[in-house]
Coordinates of C-alpha atoms in Angstrom, one line a residue:
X27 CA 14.3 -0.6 -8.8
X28 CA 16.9 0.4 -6.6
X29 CA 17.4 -1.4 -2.8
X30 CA 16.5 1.1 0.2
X31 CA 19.7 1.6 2.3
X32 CA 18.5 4.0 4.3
X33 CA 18.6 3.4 8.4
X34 CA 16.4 4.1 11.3
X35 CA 16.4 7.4 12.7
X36 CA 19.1 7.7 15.6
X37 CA 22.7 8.2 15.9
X38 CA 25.7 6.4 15.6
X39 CA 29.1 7.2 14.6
X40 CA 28.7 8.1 11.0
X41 CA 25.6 9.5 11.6
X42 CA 24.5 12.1 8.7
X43 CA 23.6 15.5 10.5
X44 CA 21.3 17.4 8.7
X45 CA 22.7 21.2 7.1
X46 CA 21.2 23.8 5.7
X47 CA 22.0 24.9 2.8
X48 CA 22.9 28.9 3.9
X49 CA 24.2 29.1 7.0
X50 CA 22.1 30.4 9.9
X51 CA 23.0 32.9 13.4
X52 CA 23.4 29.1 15.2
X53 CA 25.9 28.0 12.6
X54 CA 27.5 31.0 12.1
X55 CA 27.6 31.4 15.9
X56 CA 29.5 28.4 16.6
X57 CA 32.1 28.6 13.6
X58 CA 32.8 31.8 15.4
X59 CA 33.7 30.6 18.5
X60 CA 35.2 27.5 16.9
X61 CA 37.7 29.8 15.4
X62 CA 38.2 31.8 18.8
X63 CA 39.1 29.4 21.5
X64 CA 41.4 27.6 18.2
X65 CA 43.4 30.5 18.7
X66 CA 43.7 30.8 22.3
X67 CA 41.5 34.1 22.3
X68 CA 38.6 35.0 25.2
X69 CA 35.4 36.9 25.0
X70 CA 37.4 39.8 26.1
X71 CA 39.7 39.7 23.8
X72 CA 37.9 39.4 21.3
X73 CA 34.9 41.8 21.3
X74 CA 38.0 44.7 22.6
X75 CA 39.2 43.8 18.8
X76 CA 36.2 44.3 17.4
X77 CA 34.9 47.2 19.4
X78 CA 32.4 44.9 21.3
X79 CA 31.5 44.0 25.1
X80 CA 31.7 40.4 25.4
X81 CA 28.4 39.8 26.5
X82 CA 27.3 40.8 22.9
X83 CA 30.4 38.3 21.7
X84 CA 28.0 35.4 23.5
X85 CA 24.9 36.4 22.2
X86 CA 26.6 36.0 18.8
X87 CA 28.5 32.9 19.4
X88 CA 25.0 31.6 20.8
X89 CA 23.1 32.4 17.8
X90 CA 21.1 34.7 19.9
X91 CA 21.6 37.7 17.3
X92 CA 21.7 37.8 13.6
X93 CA 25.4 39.4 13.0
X94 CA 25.6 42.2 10.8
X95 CA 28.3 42.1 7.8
X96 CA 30.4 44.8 8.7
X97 CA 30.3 43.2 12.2
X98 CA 30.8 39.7 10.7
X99 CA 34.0 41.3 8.5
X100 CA 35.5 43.0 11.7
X101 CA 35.4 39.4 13.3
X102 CA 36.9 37.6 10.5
X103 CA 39.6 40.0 10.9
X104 CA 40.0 39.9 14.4
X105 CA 40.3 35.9 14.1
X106 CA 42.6 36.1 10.9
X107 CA 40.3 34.2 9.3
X108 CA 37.8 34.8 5.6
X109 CA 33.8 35.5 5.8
X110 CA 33.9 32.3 3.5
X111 CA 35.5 30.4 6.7
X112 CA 32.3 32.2 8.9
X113 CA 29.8 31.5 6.5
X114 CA 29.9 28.1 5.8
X115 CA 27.2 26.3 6.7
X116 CA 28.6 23.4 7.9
X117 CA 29.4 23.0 11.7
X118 CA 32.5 23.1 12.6
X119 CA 32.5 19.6 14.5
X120 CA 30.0 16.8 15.3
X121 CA 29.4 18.1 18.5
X122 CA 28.4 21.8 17.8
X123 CA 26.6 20.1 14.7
X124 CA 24.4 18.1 17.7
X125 CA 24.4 21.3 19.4
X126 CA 22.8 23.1 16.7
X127 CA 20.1 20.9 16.5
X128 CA 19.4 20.4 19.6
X129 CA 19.5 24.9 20.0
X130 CA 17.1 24.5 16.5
X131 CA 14.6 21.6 17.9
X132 CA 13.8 24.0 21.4
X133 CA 13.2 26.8 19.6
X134 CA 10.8 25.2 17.7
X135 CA 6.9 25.1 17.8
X136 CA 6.8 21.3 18.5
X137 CA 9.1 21.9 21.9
X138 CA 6.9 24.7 22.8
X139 CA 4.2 22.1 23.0
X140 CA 5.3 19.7 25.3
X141 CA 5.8 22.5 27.8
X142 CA 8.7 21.4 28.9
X143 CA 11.8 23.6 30.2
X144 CA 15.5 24.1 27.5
X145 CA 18.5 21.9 28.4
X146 CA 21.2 24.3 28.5
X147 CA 23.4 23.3 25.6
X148 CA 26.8 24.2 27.1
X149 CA 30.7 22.2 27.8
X150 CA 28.9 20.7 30.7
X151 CA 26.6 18.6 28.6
X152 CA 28.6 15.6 28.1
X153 CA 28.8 14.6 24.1
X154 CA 26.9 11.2 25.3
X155 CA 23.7 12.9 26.9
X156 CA 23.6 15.1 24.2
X157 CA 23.7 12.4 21.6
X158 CA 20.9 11.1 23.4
X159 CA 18.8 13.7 23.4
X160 CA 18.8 14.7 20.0
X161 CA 18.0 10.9 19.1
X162 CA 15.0 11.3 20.9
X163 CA 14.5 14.7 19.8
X164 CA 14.7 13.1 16.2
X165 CA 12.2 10.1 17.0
X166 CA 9.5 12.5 18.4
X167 CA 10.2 14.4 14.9
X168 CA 9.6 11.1 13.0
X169 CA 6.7 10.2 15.4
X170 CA 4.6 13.3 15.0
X171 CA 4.9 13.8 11.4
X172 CA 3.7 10.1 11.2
X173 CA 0.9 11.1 13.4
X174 CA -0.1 14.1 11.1
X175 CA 0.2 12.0 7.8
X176 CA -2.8 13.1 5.8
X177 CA -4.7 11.4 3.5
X178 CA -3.9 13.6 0.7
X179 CA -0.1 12.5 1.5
X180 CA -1.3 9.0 1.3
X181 CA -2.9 9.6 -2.0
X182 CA -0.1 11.5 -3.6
X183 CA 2.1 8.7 -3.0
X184 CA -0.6 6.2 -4.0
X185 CA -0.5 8.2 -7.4
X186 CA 3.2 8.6 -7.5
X187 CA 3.8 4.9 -7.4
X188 CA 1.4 4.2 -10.0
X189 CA 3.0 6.3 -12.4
X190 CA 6.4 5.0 -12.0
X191 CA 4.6 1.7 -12.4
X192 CA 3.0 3.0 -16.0
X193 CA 6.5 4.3 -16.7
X194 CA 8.2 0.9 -16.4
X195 CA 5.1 -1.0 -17.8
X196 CA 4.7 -2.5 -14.4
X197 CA 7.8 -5.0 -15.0
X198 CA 10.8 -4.7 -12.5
X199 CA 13.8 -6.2 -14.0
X200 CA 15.8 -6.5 -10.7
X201 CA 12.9 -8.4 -8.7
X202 CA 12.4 -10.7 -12.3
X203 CA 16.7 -11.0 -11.7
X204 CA 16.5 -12.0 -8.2
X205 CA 13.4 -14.9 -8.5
X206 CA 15.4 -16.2 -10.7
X207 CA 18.2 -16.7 -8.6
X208 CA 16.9 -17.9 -5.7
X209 CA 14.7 -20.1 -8.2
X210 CA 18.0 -21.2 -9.6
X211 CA 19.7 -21.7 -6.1
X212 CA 17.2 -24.6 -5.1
X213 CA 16.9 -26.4 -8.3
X214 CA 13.3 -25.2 -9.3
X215 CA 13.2 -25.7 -13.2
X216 CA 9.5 -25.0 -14.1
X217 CA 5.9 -25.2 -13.8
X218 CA 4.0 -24.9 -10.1
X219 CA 5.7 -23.6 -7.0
X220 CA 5.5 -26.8 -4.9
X221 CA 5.6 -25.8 -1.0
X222 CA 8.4 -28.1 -0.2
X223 CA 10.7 -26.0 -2.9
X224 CA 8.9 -22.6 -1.6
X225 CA 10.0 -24.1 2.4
X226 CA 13.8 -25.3 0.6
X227 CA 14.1 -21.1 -0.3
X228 CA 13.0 -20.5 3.0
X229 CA 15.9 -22.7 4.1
X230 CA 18.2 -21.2 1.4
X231 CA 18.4 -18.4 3.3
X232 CA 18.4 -19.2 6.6
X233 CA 15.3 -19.3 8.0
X234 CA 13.2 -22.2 9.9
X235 CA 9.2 -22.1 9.4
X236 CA 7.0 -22.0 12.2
X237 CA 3.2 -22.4 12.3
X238 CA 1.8 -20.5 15.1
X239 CA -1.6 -19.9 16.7
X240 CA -1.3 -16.8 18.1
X241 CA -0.1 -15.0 15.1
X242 CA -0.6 -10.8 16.0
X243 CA -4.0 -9.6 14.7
X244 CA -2.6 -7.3 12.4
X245 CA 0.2 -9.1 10.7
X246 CA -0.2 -12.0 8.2
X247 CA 3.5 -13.2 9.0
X248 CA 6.2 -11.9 11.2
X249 CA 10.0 -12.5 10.5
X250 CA 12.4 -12.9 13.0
X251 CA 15.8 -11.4 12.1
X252 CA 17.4 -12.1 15.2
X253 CA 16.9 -16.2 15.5
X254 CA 16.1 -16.4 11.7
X255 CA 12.5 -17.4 11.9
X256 CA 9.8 -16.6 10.3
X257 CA 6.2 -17.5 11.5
X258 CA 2.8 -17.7 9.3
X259 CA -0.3 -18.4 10.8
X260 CA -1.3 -22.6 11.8
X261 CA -4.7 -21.5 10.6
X262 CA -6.7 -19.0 8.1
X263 CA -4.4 -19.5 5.4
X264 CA -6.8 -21.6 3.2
X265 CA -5.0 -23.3 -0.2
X266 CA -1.5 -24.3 0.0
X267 CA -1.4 -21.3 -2.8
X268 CA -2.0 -18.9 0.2
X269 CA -0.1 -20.5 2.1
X270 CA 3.2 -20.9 -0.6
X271 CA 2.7 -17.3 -1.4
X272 CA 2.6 -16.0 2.3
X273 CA 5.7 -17.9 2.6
X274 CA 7.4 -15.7 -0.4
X275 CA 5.9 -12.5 0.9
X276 CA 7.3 -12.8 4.6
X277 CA 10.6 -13.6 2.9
X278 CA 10.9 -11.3 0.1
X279 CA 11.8 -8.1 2.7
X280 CA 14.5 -10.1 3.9
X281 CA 15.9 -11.2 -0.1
X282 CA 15.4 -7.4 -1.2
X283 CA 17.1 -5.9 1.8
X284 CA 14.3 -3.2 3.1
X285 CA 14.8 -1.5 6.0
X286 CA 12.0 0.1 8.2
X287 CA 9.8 2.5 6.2
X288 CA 10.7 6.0 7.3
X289 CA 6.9 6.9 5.5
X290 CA 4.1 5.6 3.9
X291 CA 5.3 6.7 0.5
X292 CA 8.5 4.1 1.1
X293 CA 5.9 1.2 2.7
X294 CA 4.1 1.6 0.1
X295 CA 7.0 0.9 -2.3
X296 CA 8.4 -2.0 -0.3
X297 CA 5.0 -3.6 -0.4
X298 CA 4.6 -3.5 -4.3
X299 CA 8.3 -5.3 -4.3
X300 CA 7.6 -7.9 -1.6
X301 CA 4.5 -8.7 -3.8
X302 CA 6.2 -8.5 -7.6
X303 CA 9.1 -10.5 -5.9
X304 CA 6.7 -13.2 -4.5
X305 CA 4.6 -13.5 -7.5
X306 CA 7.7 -13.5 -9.9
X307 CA 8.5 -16.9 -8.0
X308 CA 5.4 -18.4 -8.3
X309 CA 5.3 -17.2 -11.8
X310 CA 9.1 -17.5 -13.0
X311 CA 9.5 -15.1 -16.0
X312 CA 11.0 -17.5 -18.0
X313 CA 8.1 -19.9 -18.3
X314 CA 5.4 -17.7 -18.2
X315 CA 6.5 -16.0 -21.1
X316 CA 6.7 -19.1 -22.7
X317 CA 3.4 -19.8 -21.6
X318 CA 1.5 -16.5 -22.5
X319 CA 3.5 -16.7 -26.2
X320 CA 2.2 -19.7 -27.3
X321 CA -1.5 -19.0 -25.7
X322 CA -1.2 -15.3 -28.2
X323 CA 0.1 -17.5 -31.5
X324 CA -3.4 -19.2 -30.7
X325 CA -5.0 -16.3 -29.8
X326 CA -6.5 -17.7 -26.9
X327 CA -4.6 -15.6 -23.6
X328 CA -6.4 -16.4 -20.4
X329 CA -5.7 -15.7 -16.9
X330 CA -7.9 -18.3 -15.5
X331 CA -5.6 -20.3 -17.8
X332 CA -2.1 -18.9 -16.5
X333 CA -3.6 -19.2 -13.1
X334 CA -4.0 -23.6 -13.5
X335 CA -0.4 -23.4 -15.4
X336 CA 0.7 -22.4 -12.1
X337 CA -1.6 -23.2 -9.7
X338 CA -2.0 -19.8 -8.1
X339 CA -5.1 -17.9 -7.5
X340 CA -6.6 -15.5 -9.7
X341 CA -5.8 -12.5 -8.4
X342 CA -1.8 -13.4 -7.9
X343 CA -2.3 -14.3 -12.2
X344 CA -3.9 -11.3 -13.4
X345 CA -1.3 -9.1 -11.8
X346 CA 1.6 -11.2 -13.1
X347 CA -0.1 -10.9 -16.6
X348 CA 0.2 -7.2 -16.3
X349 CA 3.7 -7.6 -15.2
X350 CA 4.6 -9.3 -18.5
X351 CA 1.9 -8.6 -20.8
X352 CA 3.1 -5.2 -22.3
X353 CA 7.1 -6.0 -22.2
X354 CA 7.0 -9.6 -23.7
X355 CA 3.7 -9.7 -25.9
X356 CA 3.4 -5.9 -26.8
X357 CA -0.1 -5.9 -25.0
X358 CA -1.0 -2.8 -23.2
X359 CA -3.2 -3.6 -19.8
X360 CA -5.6 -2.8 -17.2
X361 CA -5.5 -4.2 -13.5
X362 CA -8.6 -3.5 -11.2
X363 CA -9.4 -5.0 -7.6
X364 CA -12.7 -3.5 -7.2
X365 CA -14.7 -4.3 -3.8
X366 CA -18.8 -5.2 -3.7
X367 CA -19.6 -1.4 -3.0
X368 CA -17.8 -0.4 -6.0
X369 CA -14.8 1.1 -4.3
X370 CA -11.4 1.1 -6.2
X371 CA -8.8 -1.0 -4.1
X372 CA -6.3 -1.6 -6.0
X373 CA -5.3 -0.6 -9.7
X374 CA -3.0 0.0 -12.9
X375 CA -2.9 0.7 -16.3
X376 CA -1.1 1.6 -19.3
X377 CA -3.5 1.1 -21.7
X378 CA -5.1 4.7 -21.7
X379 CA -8.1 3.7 -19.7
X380 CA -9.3 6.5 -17.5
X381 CA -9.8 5.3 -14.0
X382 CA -11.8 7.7 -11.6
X383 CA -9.1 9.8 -10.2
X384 CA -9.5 12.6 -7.0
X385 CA -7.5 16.0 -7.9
X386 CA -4.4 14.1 -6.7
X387 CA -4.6 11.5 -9.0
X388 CA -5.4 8.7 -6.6
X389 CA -7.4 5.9 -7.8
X390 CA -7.6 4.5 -4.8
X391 CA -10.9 4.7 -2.8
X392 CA -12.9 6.5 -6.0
X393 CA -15.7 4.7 -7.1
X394 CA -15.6 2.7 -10.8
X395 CA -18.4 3.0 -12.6
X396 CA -21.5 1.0 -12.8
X397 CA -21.2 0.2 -16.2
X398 CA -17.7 -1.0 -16.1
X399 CA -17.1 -4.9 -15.9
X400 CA -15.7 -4.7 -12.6
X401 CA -18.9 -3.8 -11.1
X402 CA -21.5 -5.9 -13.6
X403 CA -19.7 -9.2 -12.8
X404 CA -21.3 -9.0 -9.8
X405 CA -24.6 -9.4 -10.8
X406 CA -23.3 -12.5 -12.8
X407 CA -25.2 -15.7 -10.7
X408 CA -22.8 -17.8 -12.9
X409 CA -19.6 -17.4 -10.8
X410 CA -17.8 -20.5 -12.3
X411 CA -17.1 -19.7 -16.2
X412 CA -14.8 -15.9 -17.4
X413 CA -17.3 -13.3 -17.5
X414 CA -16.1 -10.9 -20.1
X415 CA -17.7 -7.4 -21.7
X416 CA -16.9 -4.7 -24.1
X417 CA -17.3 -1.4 -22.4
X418 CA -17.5 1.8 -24.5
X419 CA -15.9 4.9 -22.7
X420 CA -14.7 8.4 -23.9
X421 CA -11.2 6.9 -23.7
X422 CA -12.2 4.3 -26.7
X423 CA -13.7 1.1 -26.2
X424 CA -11.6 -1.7 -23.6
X425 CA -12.6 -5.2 -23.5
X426 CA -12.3 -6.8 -19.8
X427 CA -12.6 -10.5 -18.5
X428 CA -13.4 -10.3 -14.5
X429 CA -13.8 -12.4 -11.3
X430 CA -15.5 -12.3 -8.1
X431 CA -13.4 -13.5 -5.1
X432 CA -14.9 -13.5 -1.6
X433 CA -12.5 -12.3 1.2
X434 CA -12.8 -11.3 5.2
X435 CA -13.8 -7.6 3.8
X436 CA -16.8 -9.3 1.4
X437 CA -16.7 -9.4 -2.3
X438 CA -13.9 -7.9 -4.8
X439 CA -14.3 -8.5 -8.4
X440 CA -10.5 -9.0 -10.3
X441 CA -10.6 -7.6 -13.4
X442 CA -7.9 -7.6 -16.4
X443 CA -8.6 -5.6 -19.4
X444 CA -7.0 -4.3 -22.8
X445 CA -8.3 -1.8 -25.8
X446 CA -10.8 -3.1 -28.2
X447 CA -7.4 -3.4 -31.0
X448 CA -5.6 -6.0 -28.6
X449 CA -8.8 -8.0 -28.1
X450 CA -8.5 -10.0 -30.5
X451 CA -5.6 -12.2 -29.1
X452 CA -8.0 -13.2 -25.9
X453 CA -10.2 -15.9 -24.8
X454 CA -14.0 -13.8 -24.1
X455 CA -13.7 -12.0 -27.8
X456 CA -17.1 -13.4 -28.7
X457 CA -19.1 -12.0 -25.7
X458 CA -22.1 -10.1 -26.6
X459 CA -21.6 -8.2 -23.1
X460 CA -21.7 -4.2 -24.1
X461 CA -22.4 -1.6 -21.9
X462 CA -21.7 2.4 -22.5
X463 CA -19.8 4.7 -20.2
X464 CA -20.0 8.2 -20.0
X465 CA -17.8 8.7 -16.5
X466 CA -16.2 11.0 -15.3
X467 CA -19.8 12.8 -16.7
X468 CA -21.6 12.6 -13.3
X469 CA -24.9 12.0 -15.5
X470 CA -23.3 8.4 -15.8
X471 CA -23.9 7.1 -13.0
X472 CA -22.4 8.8 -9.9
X473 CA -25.2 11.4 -9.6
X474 CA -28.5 10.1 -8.3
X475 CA -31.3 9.9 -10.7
X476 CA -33.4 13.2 -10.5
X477 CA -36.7 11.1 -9.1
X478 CA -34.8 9.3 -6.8
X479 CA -32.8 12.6 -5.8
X480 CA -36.0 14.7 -5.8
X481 CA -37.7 12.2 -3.1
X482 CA -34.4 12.0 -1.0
X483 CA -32.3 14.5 -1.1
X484 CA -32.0 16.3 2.4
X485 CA -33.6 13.2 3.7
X486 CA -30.8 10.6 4.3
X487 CA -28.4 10.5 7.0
X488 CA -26.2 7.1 6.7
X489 CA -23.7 5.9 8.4
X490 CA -20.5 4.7 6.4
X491 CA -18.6 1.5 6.4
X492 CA -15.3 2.1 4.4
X493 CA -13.2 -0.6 3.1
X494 CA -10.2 -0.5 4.9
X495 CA -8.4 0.2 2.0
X496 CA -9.9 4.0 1.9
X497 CA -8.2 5.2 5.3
X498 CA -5.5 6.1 3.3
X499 CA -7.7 7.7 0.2
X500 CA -11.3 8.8 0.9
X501 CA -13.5 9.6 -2.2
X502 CA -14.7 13.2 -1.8
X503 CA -18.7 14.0 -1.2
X504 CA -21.3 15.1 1.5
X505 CA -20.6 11.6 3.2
X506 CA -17.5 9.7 2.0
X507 CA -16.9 6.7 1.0
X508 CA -21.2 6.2 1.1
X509 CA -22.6 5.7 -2.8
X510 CA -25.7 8.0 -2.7
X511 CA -27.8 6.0 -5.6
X512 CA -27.2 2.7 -3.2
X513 CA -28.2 4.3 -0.4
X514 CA -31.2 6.1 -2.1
X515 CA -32.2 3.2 -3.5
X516 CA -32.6 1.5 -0.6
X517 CA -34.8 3.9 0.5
X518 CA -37.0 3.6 -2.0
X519 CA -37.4 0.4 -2.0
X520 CA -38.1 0.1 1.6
X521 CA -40.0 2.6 2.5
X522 CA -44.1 2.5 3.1
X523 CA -46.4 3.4 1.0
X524 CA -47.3 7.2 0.4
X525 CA -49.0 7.1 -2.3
X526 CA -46.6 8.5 -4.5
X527 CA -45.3 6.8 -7.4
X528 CA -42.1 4.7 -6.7
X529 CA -39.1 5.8 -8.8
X530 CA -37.7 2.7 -10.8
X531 CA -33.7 2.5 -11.5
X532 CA -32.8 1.0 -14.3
X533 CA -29.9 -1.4 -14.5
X534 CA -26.7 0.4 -14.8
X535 CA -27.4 3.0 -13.0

């Protein structure tokens, strides 16, 4: 995966300045008058040669008139130049390039908007102002096109990163390259990540480690470029597992060389590297290879297994499974972080499984269905031992081993699964678990049962609490991100007596 290079909008000397592929009257405009005061000639002189007053030379040279090509001809002749030499659409200079934009950018509807009066672009707008004001031209650009992100755009990218995961079977070879060197560089030679080696990488590199109170809401670590510091929170970080791969995370931007995300679709990206990267140190490749090999010549593979080898948490196992899983044991895979309510927040395969998609192809913020194991496990009371179950879906029958994990948000269950022919190299083959699935058939489980929908319908108004993970990929439906069976249910069984019969759901649906 290839390191972002890419800067923050704004200008400095080797500043790129966007062109257009054809040239435009602007361009055109200013090659024109480029070419005219290079050979010493006026506005009078010039439109006299071509039969012109020189007002309409100025409109031209202003790009305030679209030239003609017999007009455009008798220029080129006038200014002994080619119509190749008018027509290119590169500016002639930096400065009429700035110019160009800046004539483009108050033209537009965005500059309209704000109401505000055109700065005359002229030779009295020094090159400094004007650099200026197409920076901040550029940053209000970048700011409003944030600010009308949709969530479709977040969803396409969502899907778009998925498949380049499925493409590469989730394994990154460059962030597997780099764990290993900084492993390498501070001596680590196997087994768990202790903290005092994940600090001496901190170290490694530069950085001091500060434990702070008064850590911003929003961030789980900040880094300090500047002073070479990076800060983690004195408290909330429960397990020095956390708190080791917390550590990694805040570092790995830093190691991998990201620069501020020009969009979601490149956050996105640098968050699924920061978290490879950390996990491919607490994991090295090396070992856990070794690890998963001799667990599949004894046919016992187990993430809760992995996850004591290496004394990280669940979750942080089962996606380094997937990492390895396909490339170095020829096991395709499923990966699902699924919360309480059934809502998809996180998930990959390559194993032909058929997550619920919107028309996008975003996973994210669909609803699994009830039957799968990432919704059953949590109606397991035995939260302790691998709960594992054979699933039959019109994809072919997957077997999946699951886990419920409680968090700020509530419950997520972690689930890991492979096709019924790879089963048989896994802990869990011998559950009697089995459950059919007919989704995406809406008969499954995603419509309300007709009683239930009969006694309802038109009779519901809730009030949704989305995960936050579904701002950036609602599911569709009269309210999203509300499951109407839950919320029917609910009803049912609260509401007083009628006298009609009460509608009974069975399990599953």
């Amino acid at each position: 995966m290839a390191i972002p290079t890419t800067r923050p909008a704004g200008i400095t000397e080797h500043a790129q300045i966007p062109l257009e592929s054809e040239p435009d009257a602007l361009t055109i405009g200013r090659r024109i008058r480029h070419l005219r005061t290079a050979r010493g000639m006026t506005l009078d002189e010039l439109g006299a040669a071509i039969g012109r007053a020189p007002s309409q030379v100025s409109l031209l040279e202003n790009g305030k008139r679209e030239p003609k090509f017999a007009q455009l001809q008798a220029v080129a002749r006038a200014l002994g130049a080619s119509l190749d030499d008018l027509l290119s659409p590169e500016p002639p200079s930096r400065r009429d390039a700035l110019e160009i934009e800046l004539e483009r950018v108050q033209r537009g509807p965005l500059f309209d908007a704000l109401g505000l009066r055109p700065v005359r672009v002229g030779k009295s707008l020094p090159t400094d102002a004007l650099e200026t004001i197409v920076a901040l031209e550029r940053e209000l650009q970048r700011l409003h096109a944030e600010r009308a992100a949709t969530p479709e755009e977040a969803r396409r990218a969502n899907a778009e990163l998925r498949a380049t995961m499925r493409a590469q079977d989730n394994y990154f070879p460059e962030l597997e390259d780099a764990a290993a060197e900084l492993l390498e560089s501070v001596g680590h030679e196997g087994g768990p990540l202790p903290q005092r080696v994940a600090a001496d990488i901190a170290t490694h590199l530069g950085f001091t480690i500060h434990y702070v109170g008064d850590l911003p809401h929003s961030t789980r670590s900040v880094l300090d470029l500047r002073h070479h510091r990076v800060y983690l929170p004195s408290d909330g970080l429960r397990g020095r597992s956390n708190a080791t791969s917390a550590l990694l995370q805040a570092l790995a931007p830093h190691v991998l060389g990201h620069a501020e995300p020009s969009d979601y679709r490149e956050f996105l990206r640098q968050r699924v590297e920061a978290n490879y990267l950390a996990a491919a140190l607490l994991l090295p490749e090396r070992h856990a290879v070794r690890t998963l090999r001799a667990a599949k010549d004894a046919r016992e593979i187990s993430v809760e297994d992995l996850r004591d080898a290496f004394a990280v948490s669940y979750e942080t196992a089962a996606h380094r499974f997937t990492n390895l899983a396909t490339r170095h044991l020829g096991i395709p895979v499923h990966f699902m972080k699924v919360h309480e309510s059934g809502v998809i927040h996180k998930a990959y395969e390559n194993d032909g499984v058929r997550f619920p998609a919107d028309p996008l192809g975003a996973v994210e913020g669909q609803y699994v269905c009830r039957s799968w194991t990432a919704r059953t496990v949590f109606a397991v009371e035995d939260r302790l031992s691998p709960f594992s179950q054979y699933t039959d879906t019109p994809s072919g029958t997957y077997w999946c081993t699951s886990r419920v994990q409680r968090a700020a948000e509530g419950e997520f269950s972690v689930s890991v699964g492979v096709p019924f022919a790879h089963v048989k190299w896994f802990l869990g083959r011998d559950t009697t678990e089995r459950l059919v699935s007919r989704c995406p058939d809406d008969a499954c489980c995603r419509r309300p049962p007709d009683a239930l929908a009969d006694r309802w319908a038109g009779q519901a108004w809730p009030s949704a609490r989305p995960h936050a993970s579904m701002l950036a990929a609602m599911p569709t439906g009269a309210f999203p991100g509300v499951d109407q069976t839950e919320v029917f249910s609910f009803l049912e069984a609260h509401a007083p007596s009628d006298g009609a019969s009460p509608v009974r759901v069975r399990p599953g649906r």
